[in-house]
Amino acid sequence: MRKRRTPRVPALTDPLDPADDEVAPLYLAILETPHPSRDHLRAQGFSRQQLDQLLPVLENRRMIQRVDDDTWSVVPPDVAMPAFAAQLEARARMVRTTAQALSRVYLRTRANDRTEASSGAVLLESLVDVAQALHQVTTTAQEWVLSSRVDSPLSRYLLEAPRPVSTTPFLNSAGEPLAVRLDVDPALLPEPNVLEIMEARAAAGDDIRLTTGLPFTGAVNDQGLAMVDLGDDGGAPVGILLNRETGGARVRAALELAWQLGTPWRPSESPATASDMLDPRDRSIIRLMAGGVSDAAISRQLGISSRTVERRVRVLLDRLNATTRFQAGVLAARQGLI
C-alpha cells in the first residue's frame, strides 16, 4: 500500500495585530509630536498598557524606530506606509496559499471517505459532494482525465470558486502532469470568467474543445472512475460517482464521442492589437448576425452580395471559435474586436 504523503501546509504568521482603530490614534499622536517619548504620549492620554501593547506594533510595521527605552524616531509616512502595504500584500499571498493547501486536505479527506466507489455506484446528495467527486476523479488519475462542462450547478460552482481552483495544473500521485482534455458546451461561453479560465487552463497544458449539445457535466479518468453532475431539480441525489464496472466505462464512451465531435478551441490574444481588429464591414456583419438578422437582410443593409455575407459569416465563426451567430457576437465583444 502506498504511504500517504502529508501535504506541507505553510505556517501562519503571528496572531493578528490589535485593530487599526486602536493603533491609528497613537500613530497620529506620534506624527504630531516632534520628539515622541513615552512621557509625552502619557501626557496625551495614552495609558501605560496601551503604549506597551501598541508601540511594538508600530515598530513591527516599521513606522517608528526605537531610539532608547523611552523615545522613538518617526519613519516618514511616504516611506513607511508603502512598506507596510507590501507587508500586507505578502501576508495576503501567504493566506491564499494556506487556504489552497488546506482546501486540498479538506477535499482529499472527504474523497477518501468515498472509497466504496471501488465496489459500486455512490449517490452524491449535495453540490459539495459533487465537487468532491470531481476532485477524486482528478486526484486518482495516473495518466489522463477527460471532462465535460455544460451549464450545471457544478460548472457554476467552479466559475465562482477562487481562481486557483480552476487554473492550477493537474498532477498525478507521482507529481507528473496529467493529460487533461476539457470539452465545453459553447452555451457556457457568454458566462462571466469562462474565457479567462479556459485561457488559463490552456496555458496549463489542457487540450480544450467546444462541442454543442454536451449531455452533462462530468469527468472520467484512466482508472475508470467517473462522476456525473445530474443537476438539482429540488430532490436528491444531485450526482453520481461510478467505477468501471458500475458505469464509468459508459460515461467515458459518451464523453469520448462528444470529444470526437468537438471543435478545437484556440486561446485568443488579449487584449487585441490593432491588426487583430475587424474591419468596419466585418464589425457590422457580426453585430447584425449576433442580433438575429438573416444573411439576406444583412446583404440588403450593407449593400453587398448574399454570397459575400455567407462567406464572411463562415470566416468569422471560425475565427472566433463560435458555433452560433449569437456566440460570435459575445466573443467578439469580449475579445475587444468590436
PDB file of C-alpha atoms in Angstrom, residues 137-145 169-173 175-181 201 204-207 221-222:
ATOM      1  CA  VAL A 137     -11.558  11.681 -10.234  1.00  0.00           C
ATOM      2  CA  THR A 138      -8.666  14.091 -10.864  1.00  0.00           C
ATOM      3  CA  THR A 139      -6.558  13.070  -7.852  1.00  0.00           C
ATOM      4  CA  THR A 140      -6.796   9.310  -8.533  1.00  0.00           C
ATOM      5  CA  ALA A 141      -5.849   9.657 -12.229  1.00  0.00           C
ATOM      6  CA  GLN A 142      -2.397   8.446 -13.225  1.00  0.00           C
ATOM      7  CA  GLU A 143      -2.222   9.469 -16.878  1.00  0.00           C
ATOM      8  CA  TRP A 144      -5.279  11.334 -18.142  1.00  0.00           C
ATOM      9  CA  VAL A 145      -8.622  12.947 -17.315  1.00  0.00           C
ATOM     10  CA  PRO A 169      -2.294  22.287 -13.303  1.00  0.00           C
ATOM     11  CA  PHE A 170      -3.390  18.713 -12.506  1.00  0.00           C
ATOM     12  CA  LEU A 171      -0.697  16.258 -11.333  1.00  0.00           C
ATOM     13  CA  ASN A 172      -0.787  12.559 -10.582  1.00  0.00           C
ATOM     14  CA  SER A 173       0.359  10.939  -7.324  1.00  0.00           C
ATOM     15  CA  GLY A 175       3.806  14.732  -9.228  1.00  0.00           C
ATOM     16  CA  GLU A 176       3.717  14.298 -13.004  1.00  0.00           C
ATOM     17  CA  PRO A 177       1.376  16.359 -15.205  1.00  0.00           C
ATOM     18  CA  LEU A 178      -1.834  14.683 -16.302  1.00  0.00           C
ATOM     19  CA  ALA A 179      -3.044  14.812 -19.889  1.00  0.00           C
ATOM     20  CA  VAL A 180      -6.255  16.766 -19.418  1.00  0.00           C
ATOM     21  CA  ARG A 181      -8.939  17.114 -22.080  1.00  0.00           C
ATOM     22  CA  ARG A 201      -6.351  26.024 -18.452  1.00  0.00           C
ATOM     23  CA  ALA A 204      -1.568  24.990 -18.009  1.00  0.00           C
ATOM     24  CA  GLY A 205      -1.453  22.446 -20.835  1.00  0.00           C
ATOM     25  CA  ASP A 206      -5.085  21.329 -21.159  1.00  0.00           C
ATOM     26  CA  ASP A 207      -6.474  20.363 -24.561  1.00  0.00           C
ATOM     27  CA  ASN A 221     -10.041   9.122 -15.635  1.00  0.00           C
ATOM     28  CA  ASP A 222      -7.730   6.355 -16.858  1.00  0.00           C
TER      29      ASP A 222
END
